[in-house]
PDB file of C-alpha atoms in Angstrom:
ATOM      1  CA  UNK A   1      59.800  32.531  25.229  1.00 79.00           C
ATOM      2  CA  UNK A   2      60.570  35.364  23.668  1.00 87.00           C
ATOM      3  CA  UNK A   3      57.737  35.923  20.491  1.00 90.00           C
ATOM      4  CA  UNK A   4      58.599  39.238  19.997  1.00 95.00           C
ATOM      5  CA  UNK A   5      61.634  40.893  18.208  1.00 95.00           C
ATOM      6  CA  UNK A   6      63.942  43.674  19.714  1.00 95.00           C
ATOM      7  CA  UNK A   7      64.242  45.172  17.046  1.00 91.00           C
ATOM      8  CA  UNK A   8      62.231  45.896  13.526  1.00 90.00           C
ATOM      9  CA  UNK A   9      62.346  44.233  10.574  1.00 91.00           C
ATOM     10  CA  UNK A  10      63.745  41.227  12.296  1.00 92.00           C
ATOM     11  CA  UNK A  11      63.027  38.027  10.051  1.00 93.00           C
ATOM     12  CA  UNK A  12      64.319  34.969  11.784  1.00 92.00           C
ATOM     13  CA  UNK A  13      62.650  32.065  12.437  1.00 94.00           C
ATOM     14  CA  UNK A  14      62.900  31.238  16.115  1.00 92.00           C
ATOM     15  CA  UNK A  15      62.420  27.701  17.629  1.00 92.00           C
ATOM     16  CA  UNK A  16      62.075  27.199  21.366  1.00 88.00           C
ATOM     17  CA  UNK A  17      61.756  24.292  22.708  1.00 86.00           C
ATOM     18  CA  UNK A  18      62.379  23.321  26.602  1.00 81.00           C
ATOM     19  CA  UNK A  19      60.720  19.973  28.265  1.00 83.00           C
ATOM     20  CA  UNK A  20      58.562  18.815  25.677  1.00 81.00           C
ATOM     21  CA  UNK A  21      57.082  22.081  25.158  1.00 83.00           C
ATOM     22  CA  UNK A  22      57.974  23.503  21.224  1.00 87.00           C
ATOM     23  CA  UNK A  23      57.797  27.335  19.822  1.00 88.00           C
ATOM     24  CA  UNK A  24      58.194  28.553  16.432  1.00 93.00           C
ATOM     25  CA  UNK A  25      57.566  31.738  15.429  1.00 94.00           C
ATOM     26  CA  UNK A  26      57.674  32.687  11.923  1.00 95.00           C
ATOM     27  CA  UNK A  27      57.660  36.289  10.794  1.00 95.00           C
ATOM     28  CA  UNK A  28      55.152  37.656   8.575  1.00 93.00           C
ATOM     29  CA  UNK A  29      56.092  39.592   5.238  1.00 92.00           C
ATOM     30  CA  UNK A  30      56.754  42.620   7.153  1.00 92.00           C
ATOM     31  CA  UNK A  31      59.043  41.001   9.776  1.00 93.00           C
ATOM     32  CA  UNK A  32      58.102  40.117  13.319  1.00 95.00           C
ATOM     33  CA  UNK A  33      56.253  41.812  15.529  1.00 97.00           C
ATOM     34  CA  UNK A  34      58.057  43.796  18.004  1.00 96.00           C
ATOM     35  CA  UNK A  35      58.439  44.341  21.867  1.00 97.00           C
ATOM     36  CA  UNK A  36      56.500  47.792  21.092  1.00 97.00           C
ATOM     37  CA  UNK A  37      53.879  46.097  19.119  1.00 97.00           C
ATOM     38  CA  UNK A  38      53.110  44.022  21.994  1.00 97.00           C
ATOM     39  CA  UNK A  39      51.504  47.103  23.363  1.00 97.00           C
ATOM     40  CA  UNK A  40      48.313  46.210  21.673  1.00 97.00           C
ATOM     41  CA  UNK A  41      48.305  43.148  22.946  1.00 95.00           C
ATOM     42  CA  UNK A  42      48.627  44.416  26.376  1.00 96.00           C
ATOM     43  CA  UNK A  43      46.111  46.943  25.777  1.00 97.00           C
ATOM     44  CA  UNK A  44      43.502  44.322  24.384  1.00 97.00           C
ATOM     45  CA  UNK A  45      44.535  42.207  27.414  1.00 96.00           C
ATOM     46  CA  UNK A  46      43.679  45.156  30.061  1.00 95.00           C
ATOM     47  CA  UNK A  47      40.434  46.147  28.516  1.00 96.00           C
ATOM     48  CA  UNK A  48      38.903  42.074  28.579  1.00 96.00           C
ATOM     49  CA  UNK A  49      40.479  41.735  32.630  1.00 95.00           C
ATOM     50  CA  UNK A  50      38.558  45.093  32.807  1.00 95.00           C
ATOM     51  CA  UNK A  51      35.597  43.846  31.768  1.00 94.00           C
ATOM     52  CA  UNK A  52      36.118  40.217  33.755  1.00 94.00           C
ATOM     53  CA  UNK A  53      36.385  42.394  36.759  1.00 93.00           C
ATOM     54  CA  UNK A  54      33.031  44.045  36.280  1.00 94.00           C
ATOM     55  CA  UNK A  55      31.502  41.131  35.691  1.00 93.00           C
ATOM     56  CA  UNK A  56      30.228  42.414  31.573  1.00 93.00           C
ATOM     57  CA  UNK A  57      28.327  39.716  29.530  1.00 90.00           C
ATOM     58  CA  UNK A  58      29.959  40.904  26.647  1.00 90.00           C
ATOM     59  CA  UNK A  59      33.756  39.973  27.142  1.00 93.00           C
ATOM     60  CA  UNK A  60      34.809  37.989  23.897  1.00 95.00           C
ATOM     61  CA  UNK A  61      37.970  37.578  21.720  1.00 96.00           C
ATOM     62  CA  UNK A  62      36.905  40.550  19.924  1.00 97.00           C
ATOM     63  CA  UNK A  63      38.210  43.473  21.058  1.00 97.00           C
ATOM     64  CA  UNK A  64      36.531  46.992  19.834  1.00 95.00           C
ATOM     65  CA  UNK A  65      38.670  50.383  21.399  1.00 95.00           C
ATOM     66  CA  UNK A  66      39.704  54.096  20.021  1.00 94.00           C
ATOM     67  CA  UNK A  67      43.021  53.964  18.466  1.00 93.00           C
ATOM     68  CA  UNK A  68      43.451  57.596  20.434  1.00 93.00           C
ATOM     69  CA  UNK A  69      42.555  55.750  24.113  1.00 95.00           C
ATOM     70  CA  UNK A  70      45.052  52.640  22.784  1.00 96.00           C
ATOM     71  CA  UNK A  71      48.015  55.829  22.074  1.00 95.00           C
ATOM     72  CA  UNK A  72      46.820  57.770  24.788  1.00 96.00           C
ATOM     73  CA  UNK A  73      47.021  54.934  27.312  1.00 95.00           C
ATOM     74  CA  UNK A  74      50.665  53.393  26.183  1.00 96.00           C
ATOM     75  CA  UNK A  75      52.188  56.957  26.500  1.00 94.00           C
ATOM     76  CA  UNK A  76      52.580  57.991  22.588  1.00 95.00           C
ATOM     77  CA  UNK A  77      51.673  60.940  20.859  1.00 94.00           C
ATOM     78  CA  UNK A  78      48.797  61.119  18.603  1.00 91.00           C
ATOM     79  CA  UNK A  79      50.055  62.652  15.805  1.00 88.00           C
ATOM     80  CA  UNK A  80      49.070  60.881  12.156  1.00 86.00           C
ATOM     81  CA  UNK A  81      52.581  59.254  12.207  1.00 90.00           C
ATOM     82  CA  UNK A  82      51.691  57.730  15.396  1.00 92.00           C
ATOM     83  CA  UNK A  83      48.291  56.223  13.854  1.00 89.00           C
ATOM     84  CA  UNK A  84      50.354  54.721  10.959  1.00 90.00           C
ATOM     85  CA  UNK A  85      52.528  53.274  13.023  1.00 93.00           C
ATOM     86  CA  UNK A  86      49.707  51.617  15.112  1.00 94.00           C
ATOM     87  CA  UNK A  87      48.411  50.293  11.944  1.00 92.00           C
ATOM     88  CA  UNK A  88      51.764  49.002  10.490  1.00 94.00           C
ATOM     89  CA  UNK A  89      51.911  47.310  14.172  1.00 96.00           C
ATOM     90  CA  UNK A  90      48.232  45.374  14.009  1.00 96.00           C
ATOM     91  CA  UNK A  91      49.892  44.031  10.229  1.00 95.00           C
ATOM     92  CA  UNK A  92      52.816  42.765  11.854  1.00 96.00           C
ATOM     93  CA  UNK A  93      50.798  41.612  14.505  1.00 96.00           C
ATOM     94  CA  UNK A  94      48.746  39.522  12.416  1.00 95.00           C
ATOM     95  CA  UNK A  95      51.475  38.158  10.259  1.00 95.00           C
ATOM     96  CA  UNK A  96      53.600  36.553  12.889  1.00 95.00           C
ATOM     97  CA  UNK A  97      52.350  33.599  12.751  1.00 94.00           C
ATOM     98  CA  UNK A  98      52.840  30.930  16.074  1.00 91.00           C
ATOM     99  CA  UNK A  99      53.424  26.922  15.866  1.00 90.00           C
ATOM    100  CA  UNK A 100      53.491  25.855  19.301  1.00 83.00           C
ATOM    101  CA  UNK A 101      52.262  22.321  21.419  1.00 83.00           C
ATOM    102  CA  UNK A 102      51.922  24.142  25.051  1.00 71.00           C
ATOM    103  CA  UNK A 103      49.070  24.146  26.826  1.00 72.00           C
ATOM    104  CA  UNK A 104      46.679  26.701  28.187  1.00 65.00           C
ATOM    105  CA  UNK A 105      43.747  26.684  30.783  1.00 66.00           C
ATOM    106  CA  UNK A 106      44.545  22.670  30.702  1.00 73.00           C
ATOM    107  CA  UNK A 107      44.493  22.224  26.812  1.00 70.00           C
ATOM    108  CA  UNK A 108      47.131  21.033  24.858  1.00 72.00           C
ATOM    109  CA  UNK A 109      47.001  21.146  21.340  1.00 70.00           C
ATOM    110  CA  UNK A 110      49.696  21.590  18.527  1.00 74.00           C
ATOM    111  CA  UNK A 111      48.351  24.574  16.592  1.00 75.00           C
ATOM    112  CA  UNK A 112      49.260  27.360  14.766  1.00 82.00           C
ATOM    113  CA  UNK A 113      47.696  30.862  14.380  1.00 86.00           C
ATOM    114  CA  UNK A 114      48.558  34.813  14.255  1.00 90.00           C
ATOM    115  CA  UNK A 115      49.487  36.726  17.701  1.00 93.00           C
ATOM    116  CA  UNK A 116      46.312  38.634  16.999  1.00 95.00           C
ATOM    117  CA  UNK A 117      43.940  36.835  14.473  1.00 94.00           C
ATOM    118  CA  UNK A 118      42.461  39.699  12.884  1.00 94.00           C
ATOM    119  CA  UNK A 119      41.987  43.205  13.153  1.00 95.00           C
ATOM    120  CA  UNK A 120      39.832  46.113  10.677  1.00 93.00           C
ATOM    121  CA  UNK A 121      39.495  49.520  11.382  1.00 88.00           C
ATOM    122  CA  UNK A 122      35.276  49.953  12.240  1.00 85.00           C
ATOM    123  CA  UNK A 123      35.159  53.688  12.386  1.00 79.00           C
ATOM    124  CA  UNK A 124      37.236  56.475  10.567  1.00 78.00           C
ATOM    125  CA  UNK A 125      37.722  60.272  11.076  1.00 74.00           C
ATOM    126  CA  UNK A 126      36.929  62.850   8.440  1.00 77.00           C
ATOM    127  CA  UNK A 127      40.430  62.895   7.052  1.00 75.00           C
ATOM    128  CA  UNK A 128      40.322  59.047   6.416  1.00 73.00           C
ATOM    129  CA  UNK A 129      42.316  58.601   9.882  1.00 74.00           C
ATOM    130  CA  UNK A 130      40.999  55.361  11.973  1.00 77.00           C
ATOM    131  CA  UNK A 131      38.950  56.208  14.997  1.00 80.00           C
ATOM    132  CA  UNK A 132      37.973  52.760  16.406  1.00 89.00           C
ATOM    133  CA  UNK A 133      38.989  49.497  15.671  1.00 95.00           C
ATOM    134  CA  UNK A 134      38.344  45.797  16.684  1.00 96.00           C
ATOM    135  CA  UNK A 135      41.338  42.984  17.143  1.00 97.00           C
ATOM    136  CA  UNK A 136      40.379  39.354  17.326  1.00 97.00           C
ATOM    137  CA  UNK A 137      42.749  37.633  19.658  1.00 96.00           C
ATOM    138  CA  UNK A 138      43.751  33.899  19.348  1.00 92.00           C
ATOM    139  CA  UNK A 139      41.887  31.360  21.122  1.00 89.00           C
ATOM    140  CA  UNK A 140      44.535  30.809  23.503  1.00 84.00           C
ATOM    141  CA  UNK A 141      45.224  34.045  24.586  1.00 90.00           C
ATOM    142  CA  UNK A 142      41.738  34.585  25.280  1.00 94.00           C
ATOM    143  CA  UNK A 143      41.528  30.827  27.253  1.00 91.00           C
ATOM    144  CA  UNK A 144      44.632  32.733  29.564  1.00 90.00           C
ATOM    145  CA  UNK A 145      42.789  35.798  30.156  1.00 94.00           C
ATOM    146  CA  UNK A 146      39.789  34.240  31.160  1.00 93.00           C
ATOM    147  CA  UNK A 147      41.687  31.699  33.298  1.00 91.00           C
ATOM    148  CA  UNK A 148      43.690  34.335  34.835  1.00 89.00           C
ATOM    149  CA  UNK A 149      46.850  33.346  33.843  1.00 88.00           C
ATOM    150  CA  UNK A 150      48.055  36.802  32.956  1.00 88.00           C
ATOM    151  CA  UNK A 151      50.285  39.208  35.028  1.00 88.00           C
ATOM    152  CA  UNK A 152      49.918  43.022  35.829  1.00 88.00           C
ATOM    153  CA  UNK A 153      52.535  45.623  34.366  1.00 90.00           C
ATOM    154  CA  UNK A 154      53.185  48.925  36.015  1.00 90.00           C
ATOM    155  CA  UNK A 155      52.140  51.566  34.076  1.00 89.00           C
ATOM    156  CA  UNK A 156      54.938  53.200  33.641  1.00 93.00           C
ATOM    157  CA  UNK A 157      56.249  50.011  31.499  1.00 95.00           C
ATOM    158  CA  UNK A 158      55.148  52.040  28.651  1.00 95.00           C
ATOM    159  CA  UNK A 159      58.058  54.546  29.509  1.00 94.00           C
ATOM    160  CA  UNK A 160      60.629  51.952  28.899  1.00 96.00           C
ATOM    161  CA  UNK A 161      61.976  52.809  25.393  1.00 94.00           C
ATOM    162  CA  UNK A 162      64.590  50.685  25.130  1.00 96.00           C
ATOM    163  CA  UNK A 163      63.108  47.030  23.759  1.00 96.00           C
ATOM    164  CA  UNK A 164      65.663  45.104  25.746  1.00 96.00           C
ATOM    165  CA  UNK A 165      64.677  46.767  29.223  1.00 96.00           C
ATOM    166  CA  UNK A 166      60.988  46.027  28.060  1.00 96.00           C
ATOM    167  CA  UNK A 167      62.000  42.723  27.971  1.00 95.00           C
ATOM    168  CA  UNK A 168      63.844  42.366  30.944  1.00 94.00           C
ATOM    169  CA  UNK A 169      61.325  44.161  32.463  1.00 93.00           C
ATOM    170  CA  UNK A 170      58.912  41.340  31.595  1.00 93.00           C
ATOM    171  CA  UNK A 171      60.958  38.173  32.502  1.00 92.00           C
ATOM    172  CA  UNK A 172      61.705  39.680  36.238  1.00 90.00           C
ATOM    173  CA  UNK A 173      58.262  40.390  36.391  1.00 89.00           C
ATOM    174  CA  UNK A 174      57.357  36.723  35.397  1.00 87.00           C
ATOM    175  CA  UNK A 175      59.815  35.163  37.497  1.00 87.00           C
ATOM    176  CA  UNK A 176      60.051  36.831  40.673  1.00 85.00           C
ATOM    177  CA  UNK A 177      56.571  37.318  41.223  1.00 76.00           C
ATOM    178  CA  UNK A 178      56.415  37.965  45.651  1.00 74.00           C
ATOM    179  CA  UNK A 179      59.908  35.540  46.221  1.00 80.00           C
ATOM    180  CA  UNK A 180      62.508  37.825  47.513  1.00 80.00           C
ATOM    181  CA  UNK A 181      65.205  36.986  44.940  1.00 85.00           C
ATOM    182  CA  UNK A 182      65.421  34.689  42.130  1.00 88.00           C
ATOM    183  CA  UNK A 183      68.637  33.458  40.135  1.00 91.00           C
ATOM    184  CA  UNK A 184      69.199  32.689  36.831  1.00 92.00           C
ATOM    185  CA  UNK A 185      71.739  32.024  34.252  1.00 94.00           C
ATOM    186  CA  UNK A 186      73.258  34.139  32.040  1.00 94.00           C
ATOM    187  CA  UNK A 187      72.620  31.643  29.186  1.00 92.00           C
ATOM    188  CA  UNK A 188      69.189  31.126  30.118  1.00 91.00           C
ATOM    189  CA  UNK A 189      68.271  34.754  30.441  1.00 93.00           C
ATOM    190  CA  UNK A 190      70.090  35.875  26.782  1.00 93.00           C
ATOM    191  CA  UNK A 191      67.614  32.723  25.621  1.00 89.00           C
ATOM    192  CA  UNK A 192      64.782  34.208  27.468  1.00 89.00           C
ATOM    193  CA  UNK A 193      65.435  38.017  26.320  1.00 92.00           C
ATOM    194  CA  UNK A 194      65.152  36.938  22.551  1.00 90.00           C
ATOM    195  CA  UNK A 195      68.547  39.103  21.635  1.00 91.00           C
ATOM    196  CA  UNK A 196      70.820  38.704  18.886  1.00 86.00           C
ATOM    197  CA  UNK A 197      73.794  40.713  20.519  1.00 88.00           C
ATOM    198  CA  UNK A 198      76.496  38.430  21.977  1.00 86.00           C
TER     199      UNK A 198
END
């Protein structure tokens, strides 16, 4: 389902629900969080699979990273703009808030929480700029990572400007994993890609 808005400032409330299984997002003050927020998210995700993979004791929901590596790695610039932005994106982030009944790493709960559940800045610069910072992801998340329910992204996903070819980007990866094709329908995938055009 799509939790993340195309496009900013978006302030619908979205309800999914498909087989039993029921989404509602609700945007925070500042909107939903976008397809371009998501980056931290990914980011967060790579850095705990990193960590899986070399077998580090201190993997957690926390997640404590440079705000340059985060910009650095999702192809932005680093000007101060660009750190604002990353900071108006943790806010929205943490405002979206998630109802939801499906189930991950075999629990299945009907709960509601934040796409990240926290964040603070833990280190600044001289000029009062953050340097590092630490996001707390949701429970669930965190259950997925660790149960390896999560999928790789090419790098050069960060290239993608264009929120809808993000997010087609994303269901095609989902769905057609090593099959040689895959069909959908055209009602199905405008439900899937979260868009408001026609």
């Amino acid at each position: 389902h799509p939790l993340f808005a195309l496009r900013a400032g978006d302030r619908r409330v979205r309800r999914y629900e498909r087989q039993g299984k029921v989404v509602e997002v609700k945007p925070g003050s500042d909107g939903l969080a976008t397809i371009h927020d998501k980056d931290i998210w990914i980011y967060c995700i790579s850095q705990l699979v990193h960590g899986l993979n070399r077998d580090r004791d201190d993997v957690s929901r926390k997640v404590r990273f440079t705000a340059y590596d985060f910009l650095i790695a999702t192809q932005r610039a680093v000007s101060g703009r660009d750190y604002l932005r990353f900071a108006d994106a943790l806010g929205r982030l943490s405002g979206t808030r998630i109802e939801t009944n499906i189930e991950t790493d075999g629990q299945r709960e009907r709960a509601g929480f934040g796409l990240i559940e926290g964040w603070r800045v833990v280190e600044k610069g001289q000029n009062g700029q953050m340097v590092a910072v630490e996001v707390t992801l949701p429970e669930w998340l965190y259950r997925s990572v660790l149960a390896g329910d999560v999928l790789t992204l090419d790098a050069d996903y960060f290239r993608l400007r264009k929120p809808l070819d993000r997010r087609l980007y994303e269901i095609a990866r989902k769905h057609c994993g090593t099959q040689a094709s895959w069909k959908i329908k055209l009602a199905n995938l405008h439900e899937k890609s979260g868009s408001t055009a026609s």
